[in-house]
PDBQT receptor file of N, H, CA, C and O in Angstrom, charges set to zero:
ATOM      1  N   ALA A   1      -2.993  -9.718  -6.344  1.00  0.00    +0.000 N 
ATOM      2  CA  ALA A   1      -2.502  -8.513  -6.999  1.00  0.00    +0.000 C 
ATOM      3  C   ALA A   1      -1.064  -8.246  -6.567  1.00  0.00    +0.000 C 
ATOM      4  O   ALA A   1      -0.664  -8.568  -5.449  1.00  0.00    +0.000 OA
ATOM      5  N   ALA A   2      -0.313  -7.661  -7.461  1.00  0.00    +0.000 N 
ATOM      6  H   ALA A   2      -0.638  -7.399  -8.369  1.00  0.00    +0.000 HD
ATOM      7  CA  ALA A   2       1.098  -7.379  -7.191  1.00  0.00    +0.000 C 
ATOM      8  C   ALA A   2       1.261  -6.409  -6.034  1.00  0.00    +0.000 C 
ATOM      9  O   ALA A   2       2.216  -6.510  -5.263  1.00  0.00    +0.000 OA
ATOM     10  N   CYS A   3       0.336  -5.471  -5.911  1.00  0.00    +0.000 N 
ATOM     11  H   CYS A   3      -0.439  -5.389  -6.537  1.00  0.00    +0.000 HD
ATOM     12  CA  CYS A   3       0.460  -4.490  -4.836  1.00  0.00    +0.000 C 
ATOM     13  C   CYS A   3       0.295  -5.141  -3.464  1.00  0.00    +0.000 C 
ATOM     14  O   CYS A   3       0.992  -4.770  -2.519  1.00  0.00    +0.000 OA
ATOM     15  N   LEU A   4      -0.606  -6.097  -3.345  1.00  0.00    +0.000 N 
ATOM     16  H   LEU A   4      -1.172  -6.398  -4.113  1.00  0.00    +0.000 HD
ATOM     17  CA  LEU A   4      -0.800  -6.782  -2.067  1.00  0.00    +0.000 C 
ATOM     18  C   LEU A   4       0.369  -7.706  -1.754  1.00  0.00    +0.000 C 
ATOM     19  O   LEU A   4       0.766  -7.840  -0.596  1.00  0.00    +0.000 OA
ATOM     20  N   ALA A   5       0.918  -8.341  -2.781  1.00  0.00    +0.000 N 
ATOM     21  H   ALA A   5       0.595  -8.232  -3.722  1.00  0.00    +0.000 HD
ATOM     22  CA  ALA A   5       2.052  -9.243  -2.580  1.00  0.00    +0.000 C 
ATOM     23  C   ALA A   5       3.303  -8.487  -2.155  1.00  0.00    +0.000 C 
ATOM     24  O   ALA A   5       4.177  -9.066  -1.509  1.00  0.00    +0.000 OA
ATOM     25  N   ALA A   6       3.411  -7.213  -2.500  1.00  0.00    +0.000 N 
ATOM     26  H   ALA A   6       2.701  -6.743  -3.025  1.00  0.00    +0.000 HD
ATOM     27  CA  ALA A   6       4.590  -6.415  -2.171  1.00  0.00    +0.000 C 
ATOM     28  C   ALA A   6       4.598  -5.924  -0.730  1.00  0.00    +0.000 C 
ATOM     29  O   ALA A   6       5.621  -5.431  -0.255  1.00  0.00    +0.000 OA
ATOM     30  N   CYS A   7       3.496  -6.049  -0.038  1.00  0.00    +0.000 N 
ATOM     31  H   CYS A   7       2.665  -6.449  -0.424  1.00  0.00    +0.000 HD
ATOM     32  CA  CYS A   7       3.368  -5.512   1.319  1.00  0.00    +0.000 C 
ATOM     33  C   CYS A   7       4.199  -6.323   2.318  1.00  0.00    +0.000 C 
ATOM     34  O   CYS A   7       3.945  -7.514   2.495  1.00  0.00    +0.000 OA
ATOM     35  N   PRO A   8       5.198  -5.694   2.980  1.00  0.00    +0.000 N 
ATOM     36  CA  PRO A   8       6.016  -6.411   3.955  1.00  0.00    +0.000 C 
ATOM     37  C   PRO A   8       5.264  -6.715   5.247  1.00  0.00    +0.000 C 
ATOM     38  O   PRO A   8       5.693  -7.563   6.029  1.00  0.00    +0.000 OA
ATOM     39  N   MET A   9       4.162  -6.039   5.473  1.00  0.00    +0.000 N 
ATOM     40  H   MET A   9       3.813  -5.350   4.838  1.00  0.00    +0.000 HD
ATOM     41  CA  MET A   9       3.382  -6.247   6.688  1.00  0.00    +0.000 C 
ATOM     42  C   MET A   9       2.311  -7.315   6.491  1.00  0.00    +0.000 C 
ATOM     43  O   MET A   9       1.645  -7.713   7.447  1.00  0.00    +0.000 OA
ATOM     44  N   GLY A  10       2.144  -7.778   5.253  1.00  0.00    +0.000 N 
ATOM     45  H   GLY A  10       2.685  -7.455   4.476  1.00  0.00    +0.000 HD
ATOM     46  CA  GLY A  10       1.179  -8.827   4.969  1.00  0.00    +0.000 C 
ATOM     47  C   GLY A  10      -0.263  -8.365   5.007  1.00  0.00    +0.000 C 
ATOM     48  O   GLY A  10      -1.167  -9.163   5.255  1.00  0.00    +0.000 OA
ATOM     49  N   ILE A  11      -0.485  -7.088   4.764  1.00  0.00    +0.000 N 
ATOM     50  H   ILE A  11       0.250  -6.440   4.563  1.00  0.00    +0.000 HD
ATOM     51  CA  ILE A  11      -1.847  -6.560   4.748  1.00  0.00    +0.000 C 
ATOM     52  C   ILE A  11      -2.544  -7.093   3.506  1.00  0.00    +0.000 C 
ATOM     53  O   ILE A  11      -2.049  -6.927   2.391  1.00  0.00    +0.000 OA
ATOM     54  N   GLY A  12      -3.681  -7.728   3.694  1.00  0.00    +0.000 N 
ATOM     55  H   GLY A  12      -4.083  -7.864   4.600  1.00  0.00    +0.000 HD
ATOM     56  CA  GLY A  12      -4.361  -8.390   2.596  1.00  0.00    +0.000 C 
ATOM     57  C   GLY A  12      -5.491  -7.604   1.982  1.00  0.00    +0.000 C 
ATOM     58  O   GLY A  12      -6.122  -8.087   1.042  1.00  0.00    +0.000 OA
ATOM     59  N   GLU A  13      -5.772  -6.429   2.465  1.00  0.00    +0.000 N 
ATOM     60  H   GLU A  13      -5.259  -6.037   3.228  1.00  0.00    +0.000 HD
ATOM     61  CA  GLU A  13      -6.877  -5.636   1.925  1.00  0.00    +0.000 C 
ATOM     62  C   GLU A  13      -6.409  -4.215   1.686  1.00  0.00    +0.000 C 
ATOM     63  O   GLU A  13      -5.737  -3.616   2.526  1.00  0.00    +0.000 OA
ATOM     64  N   LEU A  14      -6.773  -3.688   0.533  1.00  0.00    +0.000 N 
ATOM     65  H   LEU A  14      -7.319  -4.174  -0.149  1.00  0.00    +0.000 HD
ATOM     66  CA  LEU A  14      -6.391  -2.311   0.237  1.00  0.00    +0.000 C 
ATOM     67  C   LEU A  14      -7.064  -1.318   1.173  1.00  0.00    +0.000 C 
ATOM     68  O   LEU A  14      -6.564  -0.208   1.354  1.00  0.00    +0.000 OA
ATOM     69  N   THR A  15      -8.188  -1.698   1.769  1.00  0.00    +0.000 N 
ATOM     70  H   THR A  15      -8.594  -2.600   1.622  1.00  0.00    +0.000 HD
ATOM     71  CA  THR A  15      -8.875  -0.795   2.687  1.00  0.00    +0.000 C 
ATOM     72  C   THR A  15      -8.101  -0.617   3.983  1.00  0.00    +0.000 C 
ATOM     73  O   THR A  15      -8.358   0.326   4.732  1.00  0.00    +0.000 OA
ATOM     74  N   ALA A  16      -7.150  -1.517   4.260  1.00  0.00    +0.000 N 
ATOM     75  H   ALA A  16      -6.941  -2.283   3.652  1.00  0.00    +0.000 HD
ATOM     76  CA  ALA A  16      -6.371  -1.431   5.493  1.00  0.00    +0.000 C 
ATOM     77  C   ALA A  16      -5.156  -0.521   5.350  1.00  0.00    +0.000 C 
ATOM     78  O   ALA A  16      -4.483  -0.235   6.340  1.00  0.00    +0.000 OA
ATOM     79  N   ILE A  17      -4.866  -0.062   4.133  1.00  0.00    +0.000 N 
ATOM     80  H   ILE A  17      -5.413  -0.294   3.329  1.00  0.00    +0.000 HD
ATOM     81  CA  ILE A  17      -3.736   0.845   3.943  1.00  0.00    +0.000 C 
ATOM     82  C   ILE A  17      -4.029   2.133   4.696  1.00  0.00    +0.000 C 
ATOM     83  O   ILE A  17      -5.088   2.738   4.522  1.00  0.00    +0.000 OA
ATOM     84  N   GLY A  18      -3.103   2.542   5.520  1.00  0.00    +0.000 N 
ATOM     85  H   GLY A  18      -2.243   2.051   5.661  1.00  0.00    +0.000 HD
ATOM     86  CA  GLY A  18      -3.294   3.703   6.372  1.00  0.00    +0.000 C 
ATOM     87  C   GLY A  18      -3.834   3.324   7.735  1.00  0.00    +0.000 C 
ATOM     88  O   GLY A  18      -3.951   4.177   8.615  1.00  0.00    +0.000 OA
ATOM     89  N   GLY A  19      -4.163   2.058   7.921  1.00  0.00    +0.000 N 
ATOM     90  H   GLY A  19      -4.068   1.365   7.207  1.00  0.00    +0.000 HD
ATOM     91  CA  GLY A  19      -4.643   1.568   9.210  1.00  0.00    +0.000 C 
ATOM     92  C   GLY A  19      -3.484   1.310  10.159  1.00  0.00    +0.000 C 
ATOM     93  O   GLY A  19      -2.336   1.606   9.825  1.00  0.00    +0.000 OA
ATOM     94  N   PRO A  20      -3.762   0.770  11.322  1.00  0.00    +0.000 N 
ATOM     95  CA  PRO A  20      -2.720   0.569  12.333  1.00  0.00    +0.000 C 
ATOM     96  C   PRO A  20      -1.634  -0.428  11.931  1.00  0.00    +0.000 C 
ATOM     97  O   PRO A  20      -0.517  -0.347  12.441  1.00  0.00    +0.000 OA
ATOM     98  N   GLU A  21      -1.935  -1.364  11.031  1.00  0.00    +0.000 N 
ATOM     99  H   GLU A  21      -2.843  -1.430  10.617  1.00  0.00    +0.000 HD
ATOM    100  CA  GLU A  21      -0.924  -2.330  10.603  1.00  0.00    +0.000 C 
ATOM    101  C   GLU A  21       0.001  -1.761   9.531  1.00  0.00    +0.000 C 
ATOM    102  O   GLU A  21       1.131  -2.225   9.378  1.00  0.00    +0.000 OA
ATOM    103  N   CYS A  22      -0.462  -0.777   8.803  1.00  0.00    +0.000 N 
ATOM    104  H   CYS A  22      -1.380  -0.400   8.928  1.00  0.00    +0.000 HD
ATOM    105  CA  CYS A  22       0.282  -0.198   7.683  1.00  0.00    +0.000 C 
ATOM    106  C   CYS A  22       1.386   0.727   8.197  1.00  0.00    +0.000 C 
ATOM    107  O   CYS A  22       1.134   1.598   9.029  1.00  0.00    +0.000 OA
ATOM    108  N   VAL A  23       2.615   0.532   7.694  1.00  0.00    +0.000 N 
ATOM    109  H   VAL A  23       2.819  -0.176   7.018  1.00  0.00    +0.000 HD
ATOM    110  CA  VAL A  23       3.743   1.373   8.098  1.00  0.00    +0.000 C 
ATOM    111  C   VAL A  23       4.062   2.439   7.046  1.00  0.00    +0.000 C 
ATOM    112  O   VAL A  23       5.078   3.127   7.146  1.00  0.00    +0.000 OA
ATOM    113  N   LEU A  24       3.199   2.575   6.043  1.00  0.00    +0.000 N 
ATOM    114  H   LEU A  24       2.374   2.017   5.961  1.00  0.00    +0.000 HD
ATOM    115  CA  LEU A  24       3.320   3.581   4.984  1.00  0.00    +0.000 C 
ATOM    116  C   LEU A  24       4.672   3.532   4.277  1.00  0.00    +0.000 C 
ATOM    117  O   LEU A  24       5.288   4.565   4.017  1.00  0.00    +0.000 OA
ATOM    118  N   CYS A  25       5.122   2.317   3.971  1.00  0.00    +0.000 N 
ATOM    119  H   CYS A  25       4.622   1.478   4.182  1.00  0.00    +0.000 HD
ATOM    120  CA  CYS A  25       6.415   2.148   3.299  1.00  0.00    +0.000 C 
ATOM    121  C   CYS A  25       6.344   2.506   1.819  1.00  0.00    +0.000 C 
ATOM    122  O   CYS A  25       7.358   2.872   1.224  1.00  0.00    +0.000 OA
ATOM    123  N   GLY A  26       5.161   2.406   1.216  1.00  0.00    +0.000 N 
ATOM    124  H   GLY A  26       4.337   2.108   1.699  1.00  0.00    +0.000 HD
ATOM    125  CA  GLY A  26       4.979   2.750  -0.186  1.00  0.00    +0.000 C 
ATOM    126  C   GLY A  26       5.284   1.640  -1.171  1.00  0.00    +0.000 C 
ATOM    127  O   GLY A  26       5.233   1.863  -2.381  1.00  0.00    +0.000 OA
ATOM    128  N   ARG A  27       5.599   0.451  -0.684  1.00  0.00    +0.000 N 
ATOM    129  H   ARG A  27       5.641   0.270   0.298  1.00  0.00    +0.000 HD
ATOM    130  CA  ARG A  27       5.918  -0.648  -1.603  1.00  0.00    +0.000 C 
ATOM    131  C   ARG A  27       4.718  -1.051  -2.441  1.00  0.00    +0.000 C 
ATOM    132  O   ARG A  27       4.884  -1.453  -3.592  1.00  0.00    +0.000 OA
ATOM    133  N   CYS A  28       3.530  -0.955  -1.901  1.00  0.00    +0.000 N 
ATOM    134  H   CYS A  28       3.396  -0.628  -0.965  1.00  0.00    +0.000 HD
ATOM    135  CA  CYS A  28       2.328  -1.288  -2.674  1.00  0.00    +0.000 C 
ATOM    136  C   CYS A  28       2.124  -0.280  -3.800  1.00  0.00    +0.000 C 
ATOM    137  O   CYS A  28       1.669  -0.641  -4.885  1.00  0.00    +0.000 OA
ATOM    138  N   VAL A  29       2.457   0.975  -3.546  1.00  0.00    +0.000 N 
ATOM    139  H   VAL A  29       2.826   1.269  -2.665  1.00  0.00    +0.000 HD
ATOM    140  CA  VAL A  29       2.315   2.015  -4.563  1.00  0.00    +0.000 C 
ATOM    141  C   VAL A  29       3.280   1.749  -5.714  1.00  0.00    +0.000 C 
ATOM    142  O   VAL A  29       2.904   1.860  -6.881  1.00  0.00    +0.000 OA
ATOM    143  N   GLN A  30       4.513   1.399  -5.389  1.00  0.00    +0.000 N 
ATOM    144  H   GLN A  30       4.819   1.308  -4.442  1.00  0.00    +0.000 HD
ATOM    145  CA  GLN A  30       5.520   1.118  -6.414  1.00  0.00    +0.000 C 
ATOM    146  C   GLN A  30       5.169  -0.127  -7.218  1.00  0.00    +0.000 C 
ATOM    147  O   GLN A  30       5.463  -0.194  -8.412  1.00  0.00    +0.000 OA
ATOM    148  N   ALA A  31       4.547  -1.111  -6.583  1.00  0.00    +0.000 N 
ATOM    149  H   ALA A  31       4.308  -1.057  -5.614  1.00  0.00    +0.000 HD
ATOM    150  CA  ALA A  31       4.246  -2.379  -7.242  1.00  0.00    +0.000 C 
ATOM    151  C   ALA A  31       2.958  -2.349  -8.059  1.00  0.00    +0.000 C 
ATOM    152  O   ALA A  31       2.739  -3.235  -8.886  1.00  0.00    +0.000 OA
ATOM    153  N   CYS A  32       2.112  -1.364  -7.850  1.00  0.00    +0.000 N 
ATOM    154  H   CYS A  32       2.290  -0.644  -7.179  1.00  0.00    +0.000 HD
ATOM    155  CA  CYS A  32       0.817  -1.312  -8.530  1.00  0.00    +0.000 C 
ATOM    156  C   CYS A  32       1.001  -0.979 -10.008  1.00  0.00    +0.000 C 
ATOM    157  O   CYS A  32       1.390   0.134 -10.362  1.00  0.00    +0.000 OA
ATOM    158  N   ARG A  33       0.720  -1.944 -10.851  1.00  0.00    +0.000 N 
ATOM    159  H   ARG A  33       0.404  -2.848 -10.564  1.00  0.00    +0.000 HD
ATOM    160  CA  ARG A  33       0.904  -1.773 -12.299  1.00  0.00    +0.000 C 
ATOM    161  C   ARG A  33      -0.144  -0.855 -12.914  1.00  0.00    +0.000 C 
ATOM    162  O   ARG A  33       0.110  -0.206 -13.929  1.00  0.00    +0.000 OA
ATOM    163  N   GLU A  34      -1.313  -0.804 -12.303  1.00  0.00    +0.000 N 
ATOM    164  H   GLU A  34      -1.519  -1.331 -11.479  1.00  0.00    +0.000 HD
ATOM    165  CA  GLU A  34      -2.393   0.009 -12.859  1.00  0.00    +0.000 C 
ATOM    166  C   GLU A  34      -2.293   1.475 -12.457  1.00  0.00    +0.000 C 
ATOM    167  O   GLU A  34      -3.001   2.313 -13.016  1.00  0.00    +0.000 OA
ATOM    168  N   GLY A  35      -1.433   1.801 -11.504  1.00  0.00    +0.000 N 
ATOM    169  H   GLY A  35      -0.858   1.121 -11.049  1.00  0.00    +0.000 HD
ATOM    170  CA  GLY A  35      -1.321   3.178 -11.033  1.00  0.00    +0.000 C 
ATOM    171  C   GLY A  35      -2.509   3.606 -10.197  1.00  0.00    +0.000 C 
ATOM    172  O   GLY A  35      -2.805   4.796 -10.097  1.00  0.00    +0.000 OA
ATOM    173  N   ALA A  36      -3.191   2.643  -9.595  1.00  0.00    +0.000 N 
ATOM    174  H   ALA A  36      -2.951   1.676  -9.676  1.00  0.00    +0.000 HD
ATOM    175  CA  ALA A  36      -4.402   2.932  -8.837  1.00  0.00    +0.000 C 
ATOM    176  C   ALA A  36      -4.112   3.456  -7.434  1.00  0.00    +0.000 C 
ATOM    177  O   ALA A  36      -5.003   3.987  -6.771  1.00  0.00    +0.000 OA
ATOM    178  N   LEU A  37      -2.871   3.306  -6.982  1.00  0.00    +0.000 N 
ATOM    179  H   LEU A  37      -2.147   2.875  -7.521  1.00  0.00    +0.000 HD
ATOM    180  CA  LEU A  37      -2.518   3.743  -5.635  1.00  0.00    +0.000 C 
ATOM    181  C   LEU A  37      -1.538   4.899  -5.692  1.00  0.00    +0.000 C 
ATOM    182  O   LEU A  37      -0.729   4.999  -6.615  1.00  0.00    +0.000 OA
ATOM    183  N   ARG A  38      -1.618   5.765  -4.703  1.00  0.00    +0.000 N 
ATOM    184  H   ARG A  38      -2.275   5.684  -3.953  1.00  0.00    +0.000 HD
ATOM    185  CA  ARG A  38      -0.621   6.820  -4.558  1.00  0.00    +0.000 C 
ATOM    186  C   ARG A  38      -0.542   7.198  -3.092  1.00  0.00    +0.000 C 
ATOM    187  O   ARG A  38      -1.498   7.034  -2.334  1.00  0.00    +0.000 OA
ATOM    188  N   LEU A  39       0.601   7.698  -2.717  1.00  0.00    +0.000 N 
ATOM    189  H   LEU A  39       1.378   7.831  -3.332  1.00  0.00    +0.000 HD
ATOM    190  CA  LEU A  39       0.830   8.097  -1.338  1.00  0.00    +0.000 C 
ATOM    191  C   LEU A  39       0.953   9.609  -1.305  1.00  0.00    +0.000 C 
ATOM    192  O   LEU A  39       1.852  10.175  -1.927  1.00  0.00    +0.000 OA
ATOM    193  N   VAL A  40       0.059  10.261  -0.586  1.00  0.00    +0.000 N 
ATOM    194  H   VAL A  40      -0.670   9.800  -0.081  1.00  0.00    +0.000 HD
ATOM    195  CA  VAL A  40       0.047  11.716  -0.494  1.00  0.00    +0.000 C 
ATOM    196  C   VAL A  40       0.222  12.095   0.966  1.00  0.00    +0.000 C 
ATOM    197  O   VAL A  40      -0.511  11.626   1.837  1.00  0.00    +0.000 OA
ATOM    198  N   ILE A  41       1.199  12.947   1.218  1.00  0.00    +0.000 N 
ATOM    199  H   ILE A  41       1.794  13.327   0.511  1.00  0.00    +0.000 HD
ATOM    200  CA  ILE A  41       1.426  13.433   2.579  1.00  0.00    +0.000 C 
ATOM    201  C   ILE A  41       0.840  14.830   2.666  1.00  0.00    +0.000 C 
ATOM    202  O   ILE A  41       1.236  15.732   1.929  1.00  0.00    +0.000 OA
ATOM    203  N   ARG A  42      -0.085  14.992   3.555  1.00  0.00    +0.000 N 
ATOM    204  H   ARG A  42      -0.407  14.259   4.154  1.00  0.00    +0.000 HD
ATOM    205  CA  ARG A  42      -0.762  16.282   3.712  1.00  0.00    +0.000 C 
ATOM    206  C   ARG A  42      -0.228  16.995   4.944  1.00  0.00    +0.000 C 
ATOM    207  O   ARG A  42       0.107  16.356   5.940  1.00  0.00    +0.000 OA
ATOM    208  N   PRO A  43      -0.150  18.314   4.878  1.00  0.00    +0.000 N 
ATOM    209  CA  PRO A  43       0.354  19.083   6.036  1.00  0.00    +0.000 C 
ATOM    210  C   PRO A  43      -0.593  19.051   7.209  1.00  0.00    +0.000 C 
ATOM    211  O   PRO A  43      -0.310  19.647   8.248  1.00  0.00    +0.000 OA
TER     212      PRO A  43
């Protein structure tokens, strides 16, 4: 998938987004053609 290929950290599973390897850069969100991902910052 394009979203996984865009990850600079090489995270291979969408379930790992937000995990310790993820730096929350948002590149997967921008690359996702289906719009299935979004980054929400909560207070």
